[in-house]
Amino acid sequence: MFSSIRKSLLTIVVLLVLFNALLYILYILLAIEPGAFTGTVFLHLSLIAVGSLAVSSLSIVFFTRSMTTSLKSIAGFIQDLVPGQPFNKLVSTREDEIGELAHETNQLAERTNEKFHQLSSERNRLDLVLSRIEDGIFLLDGEGIIRNINPSAETIFGINKTTSVGMSFIEAVRDYELDKPVRKCLRTKKPQQEYLDLRHRGLYLGMIATPLATEPGCLVLIQDLSRLNKLEMIRKDFIANVSHELRTPVSSIKLLSETLEEGALEDPGVSKKFLGQMIQEVDKLEGIVEGMTTLAKIESGEVRLKKKPVDIVRLVEQVTKRLQGMAAEKEQALTVVIPAEEVLVMADALQLEQVIFNITHNAIKFTPPGGTVTIRVTFDEQQVVVSTSDTGFGIDPADLARIFERFFKSDKSHSSQGSGLGLAISRHIIEAHSGRIWAEPAPGGKGSRISFSLPV
Ligand code: ADP
């Protein structure tokens, strides 16, 4: 069966052949016998020749024009196609190959759209997975240029996906140490694993760079281990601090008992003095163990706060009474500045009293004889502030925030006076009451002021 285009072309060719054949016949007749060639025959032959030429020329014009129009509309349709966007189908009434081309073009556009939707939903799923992964992920091409990153990578390095995609990896992360394993992975096409301690940026990172299987490039996975590393350091510090705190009283007790054993026991005066010192050291040990137990209980949430309305002014008065003796022994003036009315807070009275005791006890402890310690209570509609200021040794400005850490002792010369746990416990208690505790130099310029605030 002939297709329409071939039929049209064949018709044109037949007409052209006819035209040529007639011309040829005319020429032969004229050449052989010019006389026998009558005017009528000549006229008829010429008319047939001119007619076939005219019809074939018209056919050519019509045929090419209709082809060009159809092809142009198909080209325009393809140019206007936007992947993923709806489109108006090409309409063609032609039943030839051009009609078929239009039909196939419609189908191709539909398939392209389907593929596009499929790809974009796969991409959305991939983006969702990437956004849920806590590790930072970078997808790099063979040149080390970032093609994709996930939100965790943005957070770890403080960068932005829009500006980072298209940058080289080192430009985005700005660290040669990080870039080295990536370069190696791209060069050798072998997986690389590294742990990097970027102290200057406060980061401790685990990194795995894996080459892509199907194309040049690599996938970089970054684990932010800074918190774990910090916890590990805290754990190490804690063990070192505990052993250090326990070592001093244990060594003293050992030395004292050895001295007693070596003969001092025979001397009642000396043995009594040594026993007294041993009891003091045991008390210290007891204080450390008690402090650690309390802290562990608070940190693990084992201590349940029994909150009820408590008059904080009365608590301050009670603590002052308990510590008057100690202040008097050191010839210090322990004064309170409190409102006349009661100030109620929702709190665990025992825990709160413990905090007031800790900060006031410290103030007396770290103030030389003859000094002054003042406890002040102020309040407004939102909060109550209790502060204890002294005229004592003061705290190094660099240590003001650190004194609330476990075992932290600001002034080493006074380190033997406590366990370094009291303020850590106090901070936990205050934070469990949604409050805040802080240290600053005392207003008079001499000594320190430790304050805490609680919502009222
Ligand atoms: P401790 O008093 O048992 O050593 P704390 O946790 O109560 O432990 O205090 C931690 C450290 O903070 C103290 O060792 C001391 O160096 C410092 N400190 C606390 N209060 C004061 C204060 N009023 N004046 C000077 N230093 C203080």
Tab-separated table of C-alpha atoms and ligand atoms in Angstrom:
chain	number	residue	atom	x	y	z
A	1	MET	CA	0.000	0.000	0.000
A	2	PHE	CA	1.266	3.444	-0.899
A	3	SER	CA	1.372	6.082	1.815
A	4	SER	CA	-0.117	9.502	1.042
A	5	ILE	CA	3.208	11.351	0.727
A	6	ARG	CA	4.542	8.717	-1.629
A	7	LYS	CA	1.290	8.831	-3.633
A	8	SER	CA	1.531	12.608	-4.018
A	9	LEU	CA	5.175	12.412	-4.995
A	10	LEU	CA	4.405	9.628	-7.452
A	11	THR	CA	1.625	11.680	-9.060
A	12	ILE	CA	3.992	14.632	-9.457
A	13	VAL	CA	6.670	12.374	-10.928
A	14	VAL	CA	4.135	10.779	-13.345
A	15	LEU	CA	2.979	14.231	-14.463
A	16	LEU	CA	6.577	15.368	-14.957
A	17	VAL	CA	7.405	12.183	-16.889
A	18	LEU	CA	4.326	12.765	-19.063
A	19	PHE	CA	5.388	16.339	-19.707
A	20	ASN	CA	8.892	15.242	-20.649
A	21	ALA	CA	7.575	12.397	-22.813
A	22	LEU	CA	5.332	14.754	-24.730
A	23	LEU	CA	8.145	17.207	-25.251
A	24	TYR	CA	10.298	14.366	-26.469
A	25	ILE	CA	7.580	13.139	-28.896
A	26	LEU	CA	7.109	16.663	-30.174
A	27	TYR	CA	10.807	17.049	-30.709
A	28	ILE	CA	11.084	13.691	-32.545
A	29	LEU	CA	8.104	14.442	-34.767
A	30	LEU	CA	9.420	17.853	-35.611
A	31	ALA	CA	12.865	16.520	-36.354
A	32	ILE	CA	11.729	13.562	-38.501
A	33	GLU	CA	8.940	15.127	-40.491
A	34	PRO	CA	8.286	18.793	-39.888
A	35	GLY	CA	5.714	18.961	-42.738
A	36	ALA	CA	3.524	16.121	-41.543
A	37	PHE	CA	3.030	17.764	-38.261
A	38	THR	CA	-0.305	19.522	-38.533
A	39	GLY	CA	-1.165	22.578	-36.487
A	40	THR	CA	-3.980	20.826	-34.595
A	41	VAL	CA	-1.850	17.921	-33.423
A	42	PHE	CA	0.876	20.315	-32.434
A	43	LEU	CA	-1.581	22.426	-30.540
A	44	HIS	CA	-3.081	19.450	-28.691
A	45	LEU	CA	0.289	18.028	-27.783
A	46	SER	CA	1.485	21.430	-26.568
A	47	LEU	CA	-1.660	21.898	-24.522
A	48	ILE	CA	-1.249	18.499	-22.879
A	49	ALA	CA	2.413	19.284	-22.147
A	50	VAL	CA	1.703	22.718	-20.684
A	51	GLY	CA	-1.269	21.303	-18.725
A	52	SER	CA	0.785	18.537	-17.165
A	53	LEU	CA	3.568	21.030	-16.335
A	54	ALA	CA	1.056	23.375	-14.712
A	55	VAL	CA	-0.616	20.595	-12.725
A	56	SER	CA	2.693	19.164	-11.526
A	57	SER	CA	4.006	22.636	-10.540
A	58	LEU	CA	0.812	23.397	-8.664
A	59	SER	CA	0.984	20.010	-6.971
A	60	ILE	CA	4.561	20.704	-5.910
A	61	VAL	CA	3.623	24.119	-4.477
A	62	PHE	CA	0.554	22.776	-2.695
A	63	PHE	CA	2.394	19.716	-1.418
A	64	THR	CA	5.437	21.603	-0.048
A	65	ARG	CA	3.290	24.316	1.493
A	66	SER	CA	1.087	21.882	3.357
A	67	MET	CA	4.199	19.911	4.477
A	68	THR	CA	5.923	23.094	5.714
A	69	THR	CA	2.833	24.270	7.609
A	70	SER	CA	2.410	20.939	9.371
A	71	LEU	CA	6.107	20.596	10.175
A	72	LYS	CA	6.227	24.186	11.485
A	73	SER	CA	3.286	23.541	13.813
A	74	ILE	CA	5.020	20.389	15.109
A	75	ALA	CA	8.294	22.316	15.610
A	76	GLY	CA	6.416	25.109	17.411
A	77	PHE	CA	4.666	22.570	19.623
A	78	ILE	CA	8.012	20.984	20.569
A	79	GLN	CA	9.552	24.403	21.244
A	80	ASP	CA	6.667	25.385	23.544
A	81	LEU	CA	6.807	22.146	25.542
A	82	VAL	CA	7.864	22.668	29.187
A	83	PRO	CA	8.629	19.364	30.952
A	84	GLY	CA	6.097	18.659	33.661
A	85	GLN	CA	3.672	21.354	32.477
A	86	PRO	CA	0.276	20.502	30.927
A	87	PHE	CA	0.121	21.046	27.133
A	88	ASN	CA	-2.508	21.264	24.368
A	89	LYS	CA	-2.243	18.263	22.106
A	90	LEU	CA	-1.235	18.727	18.489
A	91	VAL	CA	-4.300	18.407	16.265
A	92	SER	CA	-3.696	16.998	12.793
A	93	THR	CA	-6.292	15.666	10.385
A	94	ARG	CA	-3.675	14.362	8.038
A	95	GLU	CA	-3.476	10.696	7.567
A	96	ASP	CA	0.002	10.592	6.107
A	97	GLU	CA	3.390	10.372	7.815
A	98	ILE	CA	3.073	13.975	9.017
A	99	GLY	CA	-0.156	13.027	10.801
A	100	GLU	CA	1.662	10.059	12.251
A	101	LEU	CA	4.547	12.337	13.311
A	102	ALA	CA	2.067	14.654	15.059
A	103	HIS	CA	0.506	11.696	16.835
A	104	GLU	CA	3.930	10.353	17.886
A	105	THR	CA	4.971	13.844	19.043
A	106	ASN	CA	1.874	13.991	21.288
A	107	GLN	CA	2.723	10.576	22.715
A	108	LEU	CA	6.351	11.546	23.251
A	109	ALA	CA	5.286	14.704	25.104
A	110	GLU	CA	2.976	12.642	27.314
A	111	ARG	CA	5.686	10.088	28.051
A	112	THR	CA	8.181	12.872	28.791
A	113	ASN	CA	5.728	14.413	31.257
A	114	GLU	CA	5.107	11.047	32.921
A	115	LYS	CA	8.859	10.460	33.243
A	116	PHE	CA	9.315	13.980	34.534
A	117	HIS	CA	6.650	13.484	37.246
A	118	GLN	CA	8.148	10.116	38.129
A	119	LEU	CA	11.625	11.674	38.426
A	120	SER	CA	10.411	14.645	40.436
A	121	SER	CA	8.488	12.456	42.895
A	122	GLU	CA	11.595	10.256	43.257
A	123	ARG	CA	13.609	13.410	43.837
A	124	ASN	CA	11.098	14.598	46.451
A	125	ARG	CA	11.328	11.252	48.232
A	126	LEU	CA	15.135	11.462	48.141
A	127	ASP	CA	15.025	15.047	49.474
A	128	LEU	CA	12.703	13.916	52.279
A	129	VAL	CA	15.071	11.102	53.249
A	130	LEU	CA	18.055	13.464	53.056
A	131	SER	CA	16.294	16.061	55.186
A	132	ARG	CA	15.537	13.469	57.887
A	133	ILE	CA	19.124	12.212	58.083
A	134	GLU	CA	20.959	13.721	61.031
A	135	ASP	CA	24.344	13.369	59.378
A	136	GLY	CA	25.480	15.999	56.910
A	137	ILE	CA	25.492	14.796	53.295
A	138	PHE	CA	27.261	16.294	50.286
A	139	LEU	CA	26.907	14.936	46.759
A	140	LEU	CA	29.923	15.947	44.684
A	141	ASP	CA	30.617	15.529	40.987
A	142	GLY	CA	33.925	14.325	39.537
A	143	GLU	CA	35.423	17.814	39.895
A	144	GLY	CA	34.498	18.067	43.566
A	145	ILE	CA	31.677	20.517	42.821
A	146	ILE	CA	28.686	20.299	45.173
A	147	ARG	CA	25.561	19.021	43.413
A	148	ASN	CA	23.367	18.553	46.460
A	149	ILE	CA	23.503	18.935	50.246
A	150	ASN	CA	21.040	18.179	53.028
A	151	PRO	CA	19.830	20.460	55.870
A	152	SER	CA	22.152	18.793	58.423
A	153	ALA	CA	25.160	19.714	56.282
A	154	GLU	CA	23.852	23.294	56.198
A	155	THR	CA	23.562	23.324	60.004
A	156	ILE	CA	26.957	21.745	60.737
A	157	PHE	CA	28.867	24.153	58.514
A	158	GLY	CA	26.543	27.162	58.783
A	159	ILE	CA	26.097	27.246	55.005
A	160	ASN	CA	23.167	27.612	52.682
A	161	LYS	CA	22.126	25.103	50.009
A	162	THR	CA	21.263	27.746	47.414
A	163	THR	CA	24.687	29.349	47.520
A	164	SER	CA	26.680	26.172	48.134
A	165	VAL	CA	25.408	24.080	45.229
A	166	GLY	CA	27.802	24.795	42.368
A	167	MET	CA	30.696	25.670	44.704
A	168	SER	CA	33.674	23.406	45.216
A	169	PHE	CA	33.603	21.389	48.443
A	170	ILE	CA	36.537	23.282	49.990
A	171	GLU	CA	34.926	26.643	49.177
A	172	ALA	CA	31.811	25.617	51.093
A	173	VAL	CA	33.394	23.965	54.142
A	174	ARG	CA	36.503	26.180	54.208
A	175	ASP	CA	38.757	23.540	55.698
A	176	TYR	CA	41.758	21.879	54.128
A	177	GLU	CA	41.654	18.959	56.586
A	178	LEU	CA	38.111	18.125	55.490
A	179	ASP	CA	38.891	18.527	51.825
A	180	LYS	CA	41.917	16.193	51.877
A	181	PRO	CA	40.006	12.856	52.195
A	182	VAL	CA	37.453	14.057	49.631
A	183	ARG	CA	40.196	14.827	47.107
A	184	LYS	CA	41.714	11.428	47.785
A	185	CYS	CA	38.364	9.702	47.268
A	186	LEU	CA	37.842	11.505	43.943
A	187	ARG	CA	41.390	10.696	42.826
A	188	THR	CA	41.640	7.066	43.906
A	189	LYS	CA	37.909	6.193	43.643
A	190	LYS	CA	38.301	4.405	46.977
A	191	PRO	CA	36.252	5.101	50.150
A	192	GLN	CA	37.956	7.294	52.757
A	193	GLN	CA	37.182	7.550	56.461
A	194	GLU	CA	38.541	10.161	58.877
A	195	TYR	CA	37.904	11.648	62.323
A	196	LEU	CA	38.686	15.342	62.438
A	197	ASP	CA	39.127	17.482	65.505
A	198	LEU	CA	38.465	21.038	64.283
A	199	ARG	CA	38.963	22.739	67.628
A	200	HIS	CA	39.089	26.250	66.173
A	201	ARG	CA	35.481	25.731	65.028
A	202	GLY	CA	34.382	23.743	68.074
A	203	LEU	CA	33.714	20.709	65.875
A	204	TYR	CA	34.658	17.073	66.171
A	205	LEU	CA	33.597	15.296	63.004
A	206	GLY	CA	33.497	11.795	61.595
A	207	MET	CA	33.698	11.713	57.809
A	208	ILE	CA	33.127	9.006	55.189
A	209	ALA	CA	33.683	9.798	51.499
A	210	THR	CA	32.406	7.078	49.144
A	211	PRO	CA	32.927	7.129	45.360
A	212	LEU	CA	29.758	7.054	43.244
A	213	ALA	CA	29.218	3.723	41.507
A	214	THR	CA	27.816	4.891	38.191
A	215	GLU	CA	29.531	8.213	37.494
A	216	PRO	CA	32.538	10.244	38.603
A	217	GLY	CA	32.018	11.937	41.968
A	218	CYS	CA	31.575	11.005	45.582
A	219	LEU	CA	29.093	11.046	48.427
A	220	VAL	CA	30.412	12.674	51.599
A	221	LEU	CA	28.786	11.793	54.894
A	222	ILE	CA	29.659	13.944	57.914
A	223	GLN	CA	28.768	12.950	61.463
A	224	ASP	CA	28.837	15.719	64.024
A	225	LEU	CA	30.403	13.993	67.017
A	226	SER	CA	31.129	17.269	68.855
A	227	ARG	CA	28.531	16.569	71.553
A	228	LEU	CA	29.669	12.985	72.060
A	229	ASN	CA	33.265	14.127	72.134
A	230	LYS	CA	32.368	16.818	74.673
A	231	LEU	CA	30.558	14.245	76.814
A	232	GLU	CA	33.578	11.968	76.589
A	233	MET	CA	35.824	14.844	77.700
A	234	ILE	CA	33.424	15.687	80.550
A	235	ARG	CA	33.491	12.015	81.590
A	236	LYS	CA	37.297	12.003	81.561
A	237	ASP	CA	37.403	15.331	83.435
A	238	PHE	CA	34.910	13.982	85.931
A	239	ILE	CA	36.985	10.883	86.675
A	240	ALA	CA	40.157	12.985	86.933
A	241	ASN	CA	38.400	15.478	89.262
A	242	VAL	CA	36.845	12.826	91.477
A	243	SER	CA	40.148	11.021	91.877
A	244	HIS	CA	41.878	14.328	92.586
A	245	GLU	CA	39.269	15.319	95.200
A	246	LEU	CA	39.373	11.923	96.898
A	247	ARG	CA	43.139	11.597	96.813
A	248	THR	CA	43.867	14.488	99.213
A	249	PRO	CA	41.738	13.345	102.199
A	250	VAL	CA	42.590	9.677	101.598
A	251	SER	CA	46.338	10.459	101.571
A	252	SER	CA	45.982	12.562	104.751
A	253	ILE	CA	44.085	9.765	106.536
A	254	LYS	CA	46.711	7.247	105.408
A	255	LEU	CA	49.574	9.455	106.599
A	256	LEU	CA	47.912	10.189	109.937
A	257	SER	CA	47.082	6.515	110.599
A	258	GLU	CA	50.632	5.423	109.649
A	259	THR	CA	52.073	8.028	112.009
A	260	LEU	CA	49.797	6.772	114.775
A	261	GLU	CA	50.816	3.193	114.070
A	262	GLU	CA	54.498	4.097	114.141
A	263	GLY	CA	54.206	5.254	117.767
A	264	ALA	CA	52.209	8.469	117.961
A	265	LEU	CA	49.364	6.394	119.389
A	266	GLU	CA	51.342	6.150	122.617
A	267	ASP	CA	51.133	9.913	123.048
A	268	PRO	CA	47.534	10.693	124.113
A	269	GLY	CA	47.805	14.383	123.190
A	270	VAL	CA	49.133	13.723	119.673
A	271	SER	CA	46.783	10.805	119.005
A	272	LYS	CA	43.788	12.937	120.028
A	273	LYS	CA	44.911	15.703	117.651
A	274	PHE	CA	45.506	13.211	114.806
A	275	LEU	CA	42.137	11.558	115.400
A	276	GLY	CA	40.484	14.978	115.204
A	277	GLN	CA	42.246	15.643	111.878
A	278	MET	CA	41.248	12.197	110.616
A	279	ILE	CA	37.612	12.889	111.455
A	280	GLN	CA	37.864	16.173	109.534
A	281	GLU	CA	39.231	14.358	106.479
A	282	VAL	CA	36.516	11.700	106.734
A	283	ASP	CA	33.918	14.510	106.923
A	284	LYS	CA	35.421	15.941	103.750
A	285	LEU	CA	35.174	12.544	102.061
A	286	GLU	CA	31.613	12.209	103.272
A	287	GLY	CA	30.820	15.690	101.869
A	288	ILE	CA	32.253	14.745	98.457
A	289	VAL	CA	30.357	11.442	98.328
A	290	GLU	CA	27.146	13.116	99.489
A	291	GLY	CA	27.567	15.913	96.937
A	292	MET	CA	28.174	13.445	94.132
A	293	THR	CA	25.176	11.349	95.126
A	294	THR	CA	22.917	14.415	95.258
A	295	LEU	CA	24.187	15.630	91.901
A	296	ALA	CA	23.761	12.207	90.308
A	297	LYS	CA	20.225	11.957	91.686
A	298	ILE	CA	19.287	15.435	90.432
A	299	GLU	CA	20.847	14.833	87.005
A	300	SER	CA	19.104	11.498	86.557
A	301	GLY	CA	15.782	13.053	87.537
A	302	GLU	CA	15.557	10.775	90.560
A	303	VAL	CA	14.989	13.729	92.856
A	304	ARG	CA	11.334	14.671	92.537
A	305	LEU	CA	10.682	18.295	93.359
A	306	LYS	CA	7.819	18.710	95.797
A	307	LYS	CA	6.692	22.135	94.632
A	308	LYS	CA	4.258	24.165	96.643
A	309	PRO	CA	3.924	27.889	97.522
A	310	VAL	CA	6.933	28.832	99.640
A	311	ASP	CA	7.734	32.170	101.277
A	312	ILE	CA	11.281	32.798	100.090
A	313	VAL	CA	11.766	35.599	102.654
A	314	ARG	CA	11.219	33.144	105.497
A	315	LEU	CA	13.713	30.687	103.917
A	316	VAL	CA	16.349	33.435	103.809
A	317	GLU	CA	15.738	34.253	107.478
A	318	GLN	CA	16.058	30.562	108.450
A	319	VAL	CA	19.355	30.149	106.570
A	320	THR	CA	20.740	33.359	108.079
A	321	LYS	CA	19.925	32.038	111.544
A	322	ARG	CA	21.709	28.751	110.793
A	323	LEU	CA	24.846	30.554	109.576
A	324	GLN	CA	24.999	33.387	112.140
A	325	GLY	CA	27.294	31.255	114.327
A	326	MET	CA	29.769	30.588	111.526
A	327	ALA	CA	29.835	34.291	110.560
A	328	ALA	CA	30.275	35.314	114.200
A	329	GLU	CA	33.236	32.937	114.541
A	330	LYS	CA	34.894	34.789	111.663
A	331	GLU	CA	33.806	38.106	113.105
A	332	GLN	CA	31.822	38.862	109.974
A	333	ALA	CA	28.671	40.920	109.732
A	334	LEU	CA	25.930	38.754	108.220
A	335	THR	CA	23.025	41.013	107.290
A	336	VAL	CA	19.769	40.560	105.434
A	337	VAL	CA	17.873	43.076	103.343
A	338	ILE	CA	14.405	41.645	102.834
A	339	PRO	CA	10.931	42.940	102.000
A	340	ALA	CA	8.447	43.327	104.856
A	341	GLU	CA	5.830	41.149	103.152
A	342	GLU	CA	6.093	37.527	102.160
A	343	VAL	CA	7.165	36.592	98.601
A	344	LEU	CA	5.651	33.359	97.427
A	345	VAL	CA	7.240	31.105	94.829
A	346	MET	CA	6.264	27.619	93.664
A	347	ALA	CA	9.208	25.633	94.886
A	348	ASP	CA	10.556	22.667	96.780
A	349	ALA	CA	11.336	24.384	100.103
A	350	LEU	CA	14.125	22.019	101.133
A	351	GLN	CA	15.956	22.286	97.805
A	352	LEU	CA	15.600	26.048	97.709
A	353	GLU	CA	16.897	26.367	101.261
A	354	GLN	CA	19.872	24.241	100.185
A	355	VAL	CA	20.703	26.775	97.412
A	356	ILE	CA	20.425	29.786	99.739
A	357	PHE	CA	22.590	27.930	102.259
A	358	ASN	CA	25.235	27.053	99.605
A	359	ILE	CA	25.690	30.594	98.326
A	360	THR	CA	25.669	32.177	101.778
A	361	HIS	CA	27.985	29.513	103.196
A	362	ASN	CA	30.393	30.179	100.298
A	363	ALA	CA	30.228	33.919	100.899
A	364	ILE	CA	31.248	33.429	104.561
A	365	LYS	CA	33.853	30.798	103.608
A	366	PHE	CA	35.540	32.926	100.967
A	367	THR	CA	35.516	36.163	102.985
A	368	PRO	CA	38.341	36.840	105.436
A	369	PRO	CA	37.541	37.616	109.097
A	370	GLY	CA	36.030	41.033	109.658
A	371	GLY	CA	34.280	41.115	106.280
A	372	THR	CA	30.624	41.615	105.458
A	373	VAL	CA	28.094	39.245	103.912
A	374	THR	CA	24.704	40.561	102.782
A	375	ILE	CA	21.719	38.560	101.605
A	376	ARG	CA	19.203	40.591	99.672
A	377	VAL	CA	15.733	39.700	98.391
A	378	THR	CA	14.094	41.878	95.727
A	379	PHE	CA	11.047	41.177	93.617
A	380	ASP	CA	8.644	42.518	91.001
A	381	GLU	CA	5.533	41.104	89.248
A	382	GLN	CA	7.573	38.582	87.294
A	383	GLN	CA	10.409	37.370	89.417
A	384	VAL	CA	12.182	37.313	92.738
A	385	VAL	CA	15.951	37.725	92.976
A	386	VAL	CA	18.007	36.483	95.918
A	387	SER	CA	21.627	37.577	95.991
A	388	THR	CA	24.460	37.096	98.435
A	389	SER	CA	27.279	39.617	98.212
A	390	ASP	CA	30.484	39.583	100.198
A	391	THR	CA	33.644	41.590	100.661
A	392	GLY	CA	35.817	38.495	100.239
A	393	PHE	CA	38.512	37.203	97.895
A	394	GLY	CA	36.365	37.664	94.783
A	395	ILE	CA	36.273	35.473	91.700
A	396	ASP	CA	38.542	35.771	88.696
A	397	PRO	CA	36.332	37.325	85.924
A	398	ALA	CA	37.303	34.470	83.594
A	399	ASP	CA	35.887	31.977	86.113
A	400	LEU	CA	32.552	33.709	86.773
A	401	ALA	CA	30.579	31.350	84.529
A	402	ARG	CA	32.668	28.286	85.286
A	403	ILE	CA	32.144	28.169	89.038
A	404	PHE	CA	28.826	26.390	88.388
A	405	GLU	CA	30.629	23.435	86.777
A	406	ARG	CA	31.153	20.281	88.810
A	407	PHE	CA	34.381	20.301	90.847
A	408	PHE	CA	35.346	23.723	89.567
A	409	LYS	CA	37.279	25.759	92.064
A	410	SER	CA	38.167	29.260	91.132
A	411	ASP	CA	40.883	30.117	93.575
A	412	LYS	CA	43.314	27.261	93.936
A	413	SER	CA	44.665	28.615	97.203
A	414	HIS	CA	41.271	27.937	98.783
A	415	SER	CA	40.696	24.640	97.014
A	416	SER	CA	40.947	22.551	100.116
A	417	GLN	CA	37.932	24.322	101.606
A	418	GLY	CA	35.228	22.429	99.714
A	419	SER	CA	34.312	19.792	97.162
A	420	GLY	CA	33.498	22.144	94.270
A	421	LEU	CA	30.043	20.587	93.946
A	422	GLY	CA	27.830	23.008	95.896
A	423	LEU	CA	27.234	25.495	93.066
A	424	ALA	CA	26.782	22.743	90.470
A	425	ILE	CA	24.019	21.310	92.665
A	426	SER	CA	22.565	24.806	93.190
A	427	ARG	CA	22.472	25.461	89.442
A	428	HIS	CA	20.622	22.190	88.830
A	429	ILE	CA	18.074	22.999	91.531
A	430	ILE	CA	17.457	26.535	90.263
A	431	GLU	CA	17.148	25.398	86.633
A	432	ALA	CA	14.691	22.698	87.726
A	433	HIS	CA	12.601	25.594	89.106
A	434	SER	CA	12.802	27.419	85.733
A	435	GLY	CA	15.139	29.983	87.269
A	436	ARG	CA	18.614	31.325	86.559
A	437	ILE	CA	21.765	31.580	88.677
A	438	TRP	CA	24.799	33.735	87.993
A	439	ALA	CA	27.938	35.247	89.520
A	440	GLU	CA	29.414	38.728	89.198
A	441	PRO	CA	31.835	40.974	91.033
A	442	ALA	CA	30.241	42.550	94.126
A	443	PRO	CA	28.908	46.100	93.504
A	444	GLY	CA	31.454	47.666	95.874
A	445	GLY	CA	34.322	46.339	93.723
A	446	LYS	CA	35.565	43.992	96.448
A	447	GLY	CA	34.304	40.450	96.729
A	448	SER	CA	31.612	38.688	94.716
A	449	ARG	CA	27.859	38.472	94.336
A	450	ILE	CA	26.061	35.236	93.534
A	451	SER	CA	22.388	35.662	92.608
A	452	PHE	CA	19.494	33.558	91.468
A	453	SER	CA	16.110	34.492	90.121
A	454	LEU	CA	12.835	32.547	90.163
A	455	PRO	CA	9.516	33.263	88.519
A	456	VAL	CA	6.852	34.373	91.003
B	1	ADP	P1	33.116	24.614	97.094
B	1	ADP	O1	32.685	25.851	97.774
B	1	ADP	O2	32.733	23.396	97.822
B	1	ADP	O3	34.527	24.621	96.637
B	1	ADP	P2	31.216	25.440	95.165
B	1	ADP	O4	30.658	24.725	93.987
B	1	ADP	O5	30.256	25.914	96.170
B	1	ADP	O6	32.291	24.493	95.772
B	1	ADP	O7	32.036	26.666	94.612
B	1	ADP	C1	32.911	26.491	93.527
B	1	ADP	C2	34.010	27.491	93.559
B	1	ADP	O8	33.503	28.799	93.294
B	1	ADP	C3	34.669	27.629	94.891
B	1	ADP	O9	35.678	26.661	95.066
B	1	ADP	C4	35.255	29.024	94.815
B	1	ADP	O10	36.468	28.990	94.117
B	1	ADP	C5	34.251	29.779	93.983
B	1	ADP	N1	33.321	30.574	94.817
B	1	ADP	C6	32.039	30.312	95.080
B	1	ADP	N2	31.464	31.282	95.836
B	1	ADP	C7	32.429	32.207	96.039
B	1	ADP	C8	32.499	33.436	96.734
B	1	ADP	N3	31.460	33.961	97.386
B	1	ADP	N4	33.688	34.120	96.713
B	1	ADP	C9	34.750	33.631	96.056
B	1	ADP	N5	34.762	32.470	95.376
B	1	ADP	C10	33.606	31.748	95.362
